[in-house]
Each structure stands twice: as structure tokens, then as C-alpha cells.
mmCIF file of C-alpha atoms and ligand atoms in Angstrom:
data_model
loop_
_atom_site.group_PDB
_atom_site.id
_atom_site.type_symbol
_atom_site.label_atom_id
_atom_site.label_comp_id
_atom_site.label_asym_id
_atom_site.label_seq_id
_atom_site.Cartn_x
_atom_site.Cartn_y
_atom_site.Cartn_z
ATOM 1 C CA UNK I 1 0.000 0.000 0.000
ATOM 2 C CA UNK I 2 2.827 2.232 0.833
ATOM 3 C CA UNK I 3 4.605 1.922 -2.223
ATOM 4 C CA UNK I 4 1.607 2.639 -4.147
ATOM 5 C CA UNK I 5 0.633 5.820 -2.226
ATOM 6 C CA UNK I 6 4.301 6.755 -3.023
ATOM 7 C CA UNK I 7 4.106 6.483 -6.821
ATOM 8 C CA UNK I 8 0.773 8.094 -7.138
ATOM 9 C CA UNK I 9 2.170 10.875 -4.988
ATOM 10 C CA UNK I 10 5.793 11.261 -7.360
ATOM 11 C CA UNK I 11 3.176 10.827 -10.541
ATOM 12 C CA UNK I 12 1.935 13.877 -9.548
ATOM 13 C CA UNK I 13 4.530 15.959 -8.211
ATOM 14 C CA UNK I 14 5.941 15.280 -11.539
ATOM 15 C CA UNK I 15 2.802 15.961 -13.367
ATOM 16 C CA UNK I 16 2.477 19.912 -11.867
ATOM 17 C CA UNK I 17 4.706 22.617 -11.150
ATOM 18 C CA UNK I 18 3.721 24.673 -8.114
ATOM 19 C CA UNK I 19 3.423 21.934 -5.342
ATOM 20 C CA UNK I 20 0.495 22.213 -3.774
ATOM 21 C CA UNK I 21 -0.113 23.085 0.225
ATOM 22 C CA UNK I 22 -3.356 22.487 0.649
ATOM 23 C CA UNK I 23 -6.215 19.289 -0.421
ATOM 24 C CA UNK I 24 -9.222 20.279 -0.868
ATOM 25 C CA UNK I 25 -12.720 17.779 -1.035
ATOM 26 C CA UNK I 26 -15.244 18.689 -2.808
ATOM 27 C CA UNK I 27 -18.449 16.814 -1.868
ATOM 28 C CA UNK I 28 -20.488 15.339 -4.985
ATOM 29 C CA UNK I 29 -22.521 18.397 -6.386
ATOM 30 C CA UNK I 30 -20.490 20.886 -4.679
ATOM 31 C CA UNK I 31 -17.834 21.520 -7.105
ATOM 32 C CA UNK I 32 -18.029 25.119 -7.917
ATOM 33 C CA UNK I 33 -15.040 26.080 -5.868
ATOM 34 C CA UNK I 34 -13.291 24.717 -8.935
ATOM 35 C CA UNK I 35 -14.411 28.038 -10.591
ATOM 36 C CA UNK I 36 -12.431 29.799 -8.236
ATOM 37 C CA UNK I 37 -9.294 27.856 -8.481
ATOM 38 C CA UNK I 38 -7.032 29.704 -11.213
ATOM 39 C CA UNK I 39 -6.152 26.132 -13.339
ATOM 40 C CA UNK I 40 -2.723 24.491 -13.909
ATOM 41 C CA UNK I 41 -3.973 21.164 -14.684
ATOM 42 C CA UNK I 42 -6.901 18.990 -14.411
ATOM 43 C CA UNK I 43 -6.160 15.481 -14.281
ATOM 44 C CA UNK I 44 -8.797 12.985 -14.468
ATOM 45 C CA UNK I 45 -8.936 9.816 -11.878
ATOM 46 C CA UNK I 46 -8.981 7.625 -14.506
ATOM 47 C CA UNK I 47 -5.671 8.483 -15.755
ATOM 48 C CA UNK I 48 -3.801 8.715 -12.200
ATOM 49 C CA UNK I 49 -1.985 5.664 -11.764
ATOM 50 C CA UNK I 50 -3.486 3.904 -8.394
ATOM 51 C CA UNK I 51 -6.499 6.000 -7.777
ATOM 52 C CA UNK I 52 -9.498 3.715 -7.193
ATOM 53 C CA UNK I 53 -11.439 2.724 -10.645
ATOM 54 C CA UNK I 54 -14.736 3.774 -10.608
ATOM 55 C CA UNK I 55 -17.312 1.290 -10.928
ATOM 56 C CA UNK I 56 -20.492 3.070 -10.820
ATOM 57 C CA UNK I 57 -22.362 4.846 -14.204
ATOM 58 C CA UNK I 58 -21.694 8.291 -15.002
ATOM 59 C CA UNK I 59 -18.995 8.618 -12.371
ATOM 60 C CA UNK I 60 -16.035 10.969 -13.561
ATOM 61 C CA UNK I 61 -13.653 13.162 -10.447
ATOM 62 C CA UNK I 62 -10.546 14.860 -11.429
ATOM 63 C CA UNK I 63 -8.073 16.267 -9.513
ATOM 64 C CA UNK I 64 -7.747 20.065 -10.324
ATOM 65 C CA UNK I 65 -4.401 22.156 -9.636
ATOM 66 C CA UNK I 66 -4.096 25.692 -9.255
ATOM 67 C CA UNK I 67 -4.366 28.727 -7.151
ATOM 68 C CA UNK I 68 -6.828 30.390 -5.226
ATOM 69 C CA UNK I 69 -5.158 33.699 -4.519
ATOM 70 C CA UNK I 70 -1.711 33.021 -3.611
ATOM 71 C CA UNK I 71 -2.255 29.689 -2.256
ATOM 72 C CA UNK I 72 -1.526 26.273 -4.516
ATOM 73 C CA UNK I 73 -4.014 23.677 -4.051
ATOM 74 C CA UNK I 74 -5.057 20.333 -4.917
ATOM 75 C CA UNK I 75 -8.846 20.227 -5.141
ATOM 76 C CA UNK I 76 -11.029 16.913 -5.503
ATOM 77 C CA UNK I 77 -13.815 17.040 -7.488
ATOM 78 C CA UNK I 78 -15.790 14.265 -6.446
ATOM 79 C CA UNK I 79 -14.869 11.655 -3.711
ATOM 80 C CA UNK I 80 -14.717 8.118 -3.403
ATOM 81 C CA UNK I 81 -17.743 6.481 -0.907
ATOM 82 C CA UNK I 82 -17.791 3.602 1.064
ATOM 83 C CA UNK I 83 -20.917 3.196 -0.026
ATOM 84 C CA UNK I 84 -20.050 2.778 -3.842
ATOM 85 C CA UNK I 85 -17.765 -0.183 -2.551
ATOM 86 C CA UNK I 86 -14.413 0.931 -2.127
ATOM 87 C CA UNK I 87 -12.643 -0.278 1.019
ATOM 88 C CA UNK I 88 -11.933 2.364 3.781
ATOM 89 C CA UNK I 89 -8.382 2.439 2.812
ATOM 90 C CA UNK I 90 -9.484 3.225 -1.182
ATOM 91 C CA UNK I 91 -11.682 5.679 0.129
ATOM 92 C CA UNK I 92 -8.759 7.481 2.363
ATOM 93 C CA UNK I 93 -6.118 6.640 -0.580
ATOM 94 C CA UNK I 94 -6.477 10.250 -1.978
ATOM 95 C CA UNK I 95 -5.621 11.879 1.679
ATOM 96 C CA UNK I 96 -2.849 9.905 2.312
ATOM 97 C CA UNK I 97 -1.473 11.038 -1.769
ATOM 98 C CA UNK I 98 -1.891 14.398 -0.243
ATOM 99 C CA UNK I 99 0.177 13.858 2.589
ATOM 100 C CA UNK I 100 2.985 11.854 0.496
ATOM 101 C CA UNK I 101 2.951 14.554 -1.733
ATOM 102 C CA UNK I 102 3.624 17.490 1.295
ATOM 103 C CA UNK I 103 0.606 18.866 1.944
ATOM 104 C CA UNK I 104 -0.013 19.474 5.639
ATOM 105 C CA UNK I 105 -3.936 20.763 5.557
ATOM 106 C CA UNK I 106 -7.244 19.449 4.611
ATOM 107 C CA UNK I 107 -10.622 20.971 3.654
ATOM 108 C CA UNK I 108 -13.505 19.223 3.117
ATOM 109 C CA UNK I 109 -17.304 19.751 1.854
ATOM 110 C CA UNK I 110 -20.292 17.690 1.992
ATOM 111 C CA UNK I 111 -24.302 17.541 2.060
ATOM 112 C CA UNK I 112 -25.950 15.988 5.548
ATOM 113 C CA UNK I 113 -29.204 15.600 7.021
ATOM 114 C CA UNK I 114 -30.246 18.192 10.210
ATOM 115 C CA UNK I 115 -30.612 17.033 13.115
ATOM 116 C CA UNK I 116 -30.645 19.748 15.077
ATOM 117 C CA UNK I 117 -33.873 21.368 15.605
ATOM 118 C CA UNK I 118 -32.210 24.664 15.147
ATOM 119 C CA UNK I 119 -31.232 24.047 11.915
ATOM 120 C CA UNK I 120 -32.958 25.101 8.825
ATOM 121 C CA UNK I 121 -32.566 23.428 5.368
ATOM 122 C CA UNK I 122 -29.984 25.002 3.061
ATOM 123 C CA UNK I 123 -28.183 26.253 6.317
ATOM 124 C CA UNK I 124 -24.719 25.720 6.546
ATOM 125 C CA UNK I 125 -22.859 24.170 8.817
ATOM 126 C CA UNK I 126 -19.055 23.962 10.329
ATOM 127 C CA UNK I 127 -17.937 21.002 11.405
ATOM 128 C CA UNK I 128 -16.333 21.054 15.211
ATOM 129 C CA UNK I 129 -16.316 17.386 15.343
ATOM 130 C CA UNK I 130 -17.825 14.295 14.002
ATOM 131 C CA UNK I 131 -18.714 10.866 15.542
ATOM 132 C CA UNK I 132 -17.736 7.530 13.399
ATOM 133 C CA UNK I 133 -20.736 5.265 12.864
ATOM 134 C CA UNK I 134 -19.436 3.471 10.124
ATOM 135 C CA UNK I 135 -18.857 0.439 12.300
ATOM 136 C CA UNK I 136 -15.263 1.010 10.360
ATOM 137 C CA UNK I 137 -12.364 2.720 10.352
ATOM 138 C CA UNK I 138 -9.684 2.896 7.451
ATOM 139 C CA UNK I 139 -6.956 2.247 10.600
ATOM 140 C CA UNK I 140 -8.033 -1.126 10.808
ATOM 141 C CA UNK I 141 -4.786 -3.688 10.326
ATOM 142 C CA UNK I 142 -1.368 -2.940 9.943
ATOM 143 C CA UNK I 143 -0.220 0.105 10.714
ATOM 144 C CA UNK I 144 2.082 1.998 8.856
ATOM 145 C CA UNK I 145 4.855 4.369 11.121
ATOM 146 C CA UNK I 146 5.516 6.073 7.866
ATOM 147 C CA UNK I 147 1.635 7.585 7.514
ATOM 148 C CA UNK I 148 1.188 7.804 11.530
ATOM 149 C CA UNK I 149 1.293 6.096 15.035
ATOM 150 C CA UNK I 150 -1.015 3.334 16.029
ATOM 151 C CA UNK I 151 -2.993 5.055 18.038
ATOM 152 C CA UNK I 152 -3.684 8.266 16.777
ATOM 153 C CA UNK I 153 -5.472 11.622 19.034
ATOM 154 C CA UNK I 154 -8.533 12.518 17.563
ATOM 155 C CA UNK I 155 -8.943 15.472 20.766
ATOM 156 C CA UNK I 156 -8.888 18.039 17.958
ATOM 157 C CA UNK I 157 -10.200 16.704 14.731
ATOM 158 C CA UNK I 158 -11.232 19.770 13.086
ATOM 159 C CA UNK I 159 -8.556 22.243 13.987
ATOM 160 C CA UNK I 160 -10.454 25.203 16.041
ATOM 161 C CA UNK I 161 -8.068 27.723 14.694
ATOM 162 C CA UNK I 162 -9.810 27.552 11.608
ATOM 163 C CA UNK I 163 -13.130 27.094 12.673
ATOM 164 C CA UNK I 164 -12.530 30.829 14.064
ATOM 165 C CA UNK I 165 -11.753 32.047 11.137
ATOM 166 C CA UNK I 166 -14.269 30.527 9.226
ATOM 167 C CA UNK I 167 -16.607 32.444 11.426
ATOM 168 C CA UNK I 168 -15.316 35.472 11.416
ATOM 169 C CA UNK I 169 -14.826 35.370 7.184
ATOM 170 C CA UNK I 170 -18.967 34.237 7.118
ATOM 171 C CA UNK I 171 -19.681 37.335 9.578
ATOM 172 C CA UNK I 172 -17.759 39.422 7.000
ATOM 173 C CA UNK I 173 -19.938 38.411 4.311
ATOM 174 C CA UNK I 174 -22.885 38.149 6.399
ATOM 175 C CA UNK I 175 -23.261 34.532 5.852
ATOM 176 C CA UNK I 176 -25.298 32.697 8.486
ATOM 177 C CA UNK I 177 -23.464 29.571 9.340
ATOM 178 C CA UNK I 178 -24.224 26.941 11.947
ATOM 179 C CA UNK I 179 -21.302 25.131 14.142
ATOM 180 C CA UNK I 180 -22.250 21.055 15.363
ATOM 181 C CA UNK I 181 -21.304 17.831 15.254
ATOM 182 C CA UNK I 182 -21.317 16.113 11.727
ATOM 183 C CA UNK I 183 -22.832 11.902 12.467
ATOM 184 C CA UNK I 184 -20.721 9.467 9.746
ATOM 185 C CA UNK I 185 -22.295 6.999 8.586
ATOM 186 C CA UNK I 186 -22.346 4.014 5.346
ATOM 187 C CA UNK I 187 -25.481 4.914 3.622
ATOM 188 C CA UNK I 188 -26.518 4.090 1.340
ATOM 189 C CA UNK I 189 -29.991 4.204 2.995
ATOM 190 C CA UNK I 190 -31.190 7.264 4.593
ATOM 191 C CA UNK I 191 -32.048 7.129 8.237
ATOM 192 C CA UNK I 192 -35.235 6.188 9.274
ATOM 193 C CA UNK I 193 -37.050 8.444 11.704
ATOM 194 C CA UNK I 194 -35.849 6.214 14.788
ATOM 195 C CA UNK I 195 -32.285 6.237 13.559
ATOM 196 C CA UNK I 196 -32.329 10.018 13.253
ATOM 197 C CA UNK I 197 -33.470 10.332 16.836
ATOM 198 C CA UNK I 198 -30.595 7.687 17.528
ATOM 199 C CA UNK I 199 -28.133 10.182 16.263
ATOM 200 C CA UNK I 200 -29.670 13.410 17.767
ATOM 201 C CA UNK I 201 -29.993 11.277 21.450
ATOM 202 C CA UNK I 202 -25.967 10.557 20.691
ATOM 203 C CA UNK I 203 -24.944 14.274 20.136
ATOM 204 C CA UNK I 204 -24.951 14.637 16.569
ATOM 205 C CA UNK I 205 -26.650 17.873 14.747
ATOM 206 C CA UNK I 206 -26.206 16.583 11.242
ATOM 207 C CA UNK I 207 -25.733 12.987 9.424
ATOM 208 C CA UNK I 208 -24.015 12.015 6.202
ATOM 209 C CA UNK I 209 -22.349 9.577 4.369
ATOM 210 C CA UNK I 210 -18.725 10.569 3.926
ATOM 211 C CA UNK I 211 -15.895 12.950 5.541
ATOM 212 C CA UNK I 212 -15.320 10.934 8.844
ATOM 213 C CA UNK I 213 -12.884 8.379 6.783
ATOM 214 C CA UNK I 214 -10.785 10.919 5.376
ATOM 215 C CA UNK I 215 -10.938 13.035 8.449
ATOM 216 C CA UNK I 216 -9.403 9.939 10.370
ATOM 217 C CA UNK I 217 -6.730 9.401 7.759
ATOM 218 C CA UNK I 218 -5.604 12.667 7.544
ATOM 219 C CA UNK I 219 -5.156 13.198 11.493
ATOM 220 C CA UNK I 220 -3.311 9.954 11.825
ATOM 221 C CA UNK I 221 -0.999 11.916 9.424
ATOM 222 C CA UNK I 222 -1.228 15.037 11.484
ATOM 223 C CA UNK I 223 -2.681 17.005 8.520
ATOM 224 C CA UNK I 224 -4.730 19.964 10.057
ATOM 225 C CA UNK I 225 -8.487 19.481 8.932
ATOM 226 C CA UNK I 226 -11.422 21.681 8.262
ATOM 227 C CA UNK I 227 -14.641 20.706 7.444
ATOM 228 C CA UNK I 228 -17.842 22.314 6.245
ATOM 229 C CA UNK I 229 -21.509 20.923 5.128
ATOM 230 C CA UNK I 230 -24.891 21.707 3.939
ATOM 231 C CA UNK I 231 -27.937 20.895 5.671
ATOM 232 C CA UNK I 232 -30.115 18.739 2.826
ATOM 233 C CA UNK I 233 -32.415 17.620 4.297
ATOM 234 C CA UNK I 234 -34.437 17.433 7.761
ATOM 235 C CA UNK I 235 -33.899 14.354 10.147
ATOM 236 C CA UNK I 236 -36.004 16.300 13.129
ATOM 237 C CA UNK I 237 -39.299 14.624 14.347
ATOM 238 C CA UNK I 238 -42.258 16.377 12.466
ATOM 239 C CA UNK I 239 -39.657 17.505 9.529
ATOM 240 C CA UNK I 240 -39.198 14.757 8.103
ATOM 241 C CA UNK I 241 -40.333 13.778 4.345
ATOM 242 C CA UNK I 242 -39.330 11.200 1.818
ATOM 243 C CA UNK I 243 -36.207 12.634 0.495
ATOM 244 C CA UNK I 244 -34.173 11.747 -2.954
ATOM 245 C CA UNK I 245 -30.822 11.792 -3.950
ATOM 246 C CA UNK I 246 -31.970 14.540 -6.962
ATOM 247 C CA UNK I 247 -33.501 16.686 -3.969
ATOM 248 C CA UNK I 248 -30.389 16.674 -1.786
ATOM 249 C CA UNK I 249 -28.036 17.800 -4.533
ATOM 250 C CA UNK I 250 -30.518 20.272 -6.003
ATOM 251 C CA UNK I 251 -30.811 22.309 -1.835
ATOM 252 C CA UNK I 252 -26.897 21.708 -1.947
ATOM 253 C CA UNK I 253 -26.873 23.052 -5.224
ATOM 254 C CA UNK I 254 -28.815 26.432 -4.174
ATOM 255 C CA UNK I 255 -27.077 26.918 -0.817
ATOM 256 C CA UNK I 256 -23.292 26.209 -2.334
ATOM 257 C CA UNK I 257 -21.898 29.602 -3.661
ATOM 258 C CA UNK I 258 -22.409 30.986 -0.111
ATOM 259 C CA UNK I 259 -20.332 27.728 1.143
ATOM 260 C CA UNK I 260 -17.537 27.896 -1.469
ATOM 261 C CA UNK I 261 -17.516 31.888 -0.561
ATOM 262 C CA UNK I 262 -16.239 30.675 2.698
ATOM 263 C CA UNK I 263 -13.421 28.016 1.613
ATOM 264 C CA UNK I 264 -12.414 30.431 -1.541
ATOM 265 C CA UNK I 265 -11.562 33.191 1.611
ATOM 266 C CA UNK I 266 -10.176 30.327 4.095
ATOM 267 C CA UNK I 267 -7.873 29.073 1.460
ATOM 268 C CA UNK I 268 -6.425 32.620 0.273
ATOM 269 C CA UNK I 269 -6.454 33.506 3.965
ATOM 270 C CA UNK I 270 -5.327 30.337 5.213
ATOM 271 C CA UNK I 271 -4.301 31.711 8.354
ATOM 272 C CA UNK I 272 -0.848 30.923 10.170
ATOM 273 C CA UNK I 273 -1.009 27.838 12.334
HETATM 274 N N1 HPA J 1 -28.749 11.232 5.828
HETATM 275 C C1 HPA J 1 -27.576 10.746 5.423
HETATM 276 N N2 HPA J 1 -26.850 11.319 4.483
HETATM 277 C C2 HPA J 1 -27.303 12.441 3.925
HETATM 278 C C3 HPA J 1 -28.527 12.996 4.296
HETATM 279 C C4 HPA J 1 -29.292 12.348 5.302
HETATM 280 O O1 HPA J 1 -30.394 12.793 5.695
HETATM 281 N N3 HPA J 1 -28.689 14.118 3.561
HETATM 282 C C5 HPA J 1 -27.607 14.231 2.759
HETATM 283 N N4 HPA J 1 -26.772 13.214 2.969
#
């Protein structure tokens, strides 16, 4: 696995010419932050030696390179899910490239069901910290010294530094943004209304299926991680409806530009740590 994560990682250090310093994740639907990123290159999964093969219809990602201000970044568009059938360590594959490659920080986007009764849809919301009902974890097995210890602190997953400025840039622009704690979980099902109370009764304000994986990988390899998602969808007693796929990527959709407002400033501004 190691070697692999190394020649993906020297494929594309060769491929670009200002190395990035910061990943970026781009939840499905929520790629217009690539808009904002002045190009180098645009690579395509499917032609990056060692990324996972897609196996699903219609799936395309690419990794884009570029700038956003001063600031060099690596931006997925598209991720992989655990719920598409990639193992934990295919989905956390990219993340650990990222590290290989030098890059030290981690943003990610996604779309969740609210829990929180506070929370309105098409609000947005930071993450401060996430709980892992997977019922995996891409640590399982042998670890690896090279990506991280054994038994890695997760006391500060999402690093607060930037969660205060995240704030403060969506007060700037008047943005009303939420802060909570993001519930991971497989999919592909939505929750019923007893498992959304589960999550709610456990702490959680909002529930999807992704970011928890790659937020675990990247702490194990100390990368400094900031997270951000939009509120699909209601999982609060009363709320909820029968929901779609096409419904929770056409309210992410509508509520993104203010989101990718946020990361465009964070990145640019990525403050000193
Ligand atoms: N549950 C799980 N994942 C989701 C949801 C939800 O309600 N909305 C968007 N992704």
C-alpha cells in the first residue's frame, strides 16, 4: 500500500509545477469552488496511476491544480464512498497522496441531514467534530509508522483555529453559518425516523455519508483538517419527508456559492497555524 501511495504521490509531483499546500474535497454536487481555483492542470482519476477505478455509471472526479489567490491547491472534485464499494483504505487513498505529496492541511465539503432542531434546510454548517458510525475505520490492520502512530489523538479533529476564522470570514460576508457535530455513517440508505433520533440522542446535529474516513486518515498523518456541510435535508421529528438523492443535490446546489464563498476566503487567507 505504501509503495503505491508513493508512486501516485511522485506521478503527480511530476505531473504539476507549483506543489500544492493544501487538499481540498469537494463533496459530490459541490464543485463550484473549482471556478475559483485559477487552473494548472486537471487530471482525471482515470488516468492517475493507483487511484481507485470507478465502478459506478456516469462517475467521472478529477483532480484540479491551481491557485486560489496566492495559495496552490489540490482540489477533488468528487470523492470516493464507502458506499459505492471501495474499502476504507481506497476511500482514504487520496488523503494519504496528499500527505505523500507534502501537503499538511485538509478541507472538506459535503451535504448531511439536520438534526438539530435549530437548523434550517440550506443552512450551513461547520464542522467542530464528528462521531464515526461506520462500524469502520480505514486504521483497521497494519499500521504503517511512515503515515502515523497506532494510536492516533482525535482530541482536535477539526482544527479550532480555523473554525474561528471561518466564522469570522462568514460574519464578514454576512453569511449565516451553523457550528455542530457532523454523524458518519455508510449509507446508502437514509435514516429512518428512529435512527435520526438515535443520532440526535448521541450528540450529533447533522448525518451524512462521507468525511469521517478521510478526516481519520488525515489526522493519523497530522494534517490539520477543516470541514464544512450543507444541511439537505431534515432528520427532526415532524420535519421529516421522503427525500431523494436529486432533492439533496438540487438544496446543496442552491445553498453552495455561499459555502464555497467561505473556503475560496479560508484558502487565500489560510491563516498561520
Ligand atoms: N442522511 C444521510 N446522508 C445524507 C442525508 C441524510 O439525511 N442528507 C444528505 N446526505
Amino acid at each position: 500500500m505504501l509503495e503505491q501511495i508513493k508512486k501516485t504521490a511522485d506521478f503527480l509531483n511530476d505531473a504539476v509545477i507549483e506543489k500544492p499546500t493544501i487538499g481540498i474535497i469537494l463533496g459530490s454536487g459541490l464543485g463550484g469552488l473549482v471556478n475559483k481555483i485559477e487552473k494548472e492542470k486537471v487530471i482525471p482519476y482515470k488516468e492517475i496511476p493507483g487511484f481507485p477505478v470507478s465502478t459506478v455509471e456516469g462517475h467521472q472526479g478529477a483532480l484540479i491544480f491551481g491557485k486560489i489567490g496566492e495559495v496552490s491547491v489540490m482540489a477533488m472534485q468528487g470523492r470516493f464512498h464507502y458506499y459505492e464499494g471501495y474499502s476504507m483504505q481506497q476511500v482514504v487513498f487520496p488523503v494519504r497522496v496528499m500527505k505523500m505529496m507534502g501537503i499538511d492541511q485538509l478541507i472538506v465539503s459535503n451535504a448531511s441531514g439536520g438534526l438539530n432542531p435549530d437548523f434550517k434546510i440550506g443552512d450551513l454548517m461547520i464542522i467542530e467534530d464528528h462521531i464515526n458510525m461506520f462500524g469502520d475505520n480505514p486504521l483497521l490492520g497494519k499500521n504503517f509508522e511512515e503515515l502515523g502512530p497506532r494510536f492516533p489523538d482525535m482530541s482536535e479533529p477539526y482544527n479550532r483555529k480555523l473554525i474561528e476564522k471561518a466564522l469570522s470570514i462568514a460574519s464578514q460576508e454576512s453569511i449565516d453559518v451553523k457550528k455542530g457535530v457532523y454523524v458518519g455513517t455508510c449509507g446508502p440508505t437514509f435514516e429512518t425516523p428512529a435512527e435520526y433520533k438515535m443520532f440526535r440522542v448521541l450528540g450529533g446535529d447533522t448525518v451524512g455519508m462521507s468525511t469521517v474516513p478521510e478526516i481519520i486518515a488525515a489526522r493519523h498523518a497530522g494534517m490539520v483538517c477543516f470541514g464544512i456541510s450543507i444541511i439537505t435535508d431534515s432528520g427532526v421529528p415532524g420535519e421529516i419527508v421522503e427525500i431523494s438523492h436529486e432533492e439533496v443535490q438540487a438544496v446543496a446546489a442552491k445553498a453552495e456559492p455561499l459555502m464555497t464563498k467561505i473556503i475560496a476566503r479560508l484558502t487565500a487567507e489560510f491563516p498561520k497555524l
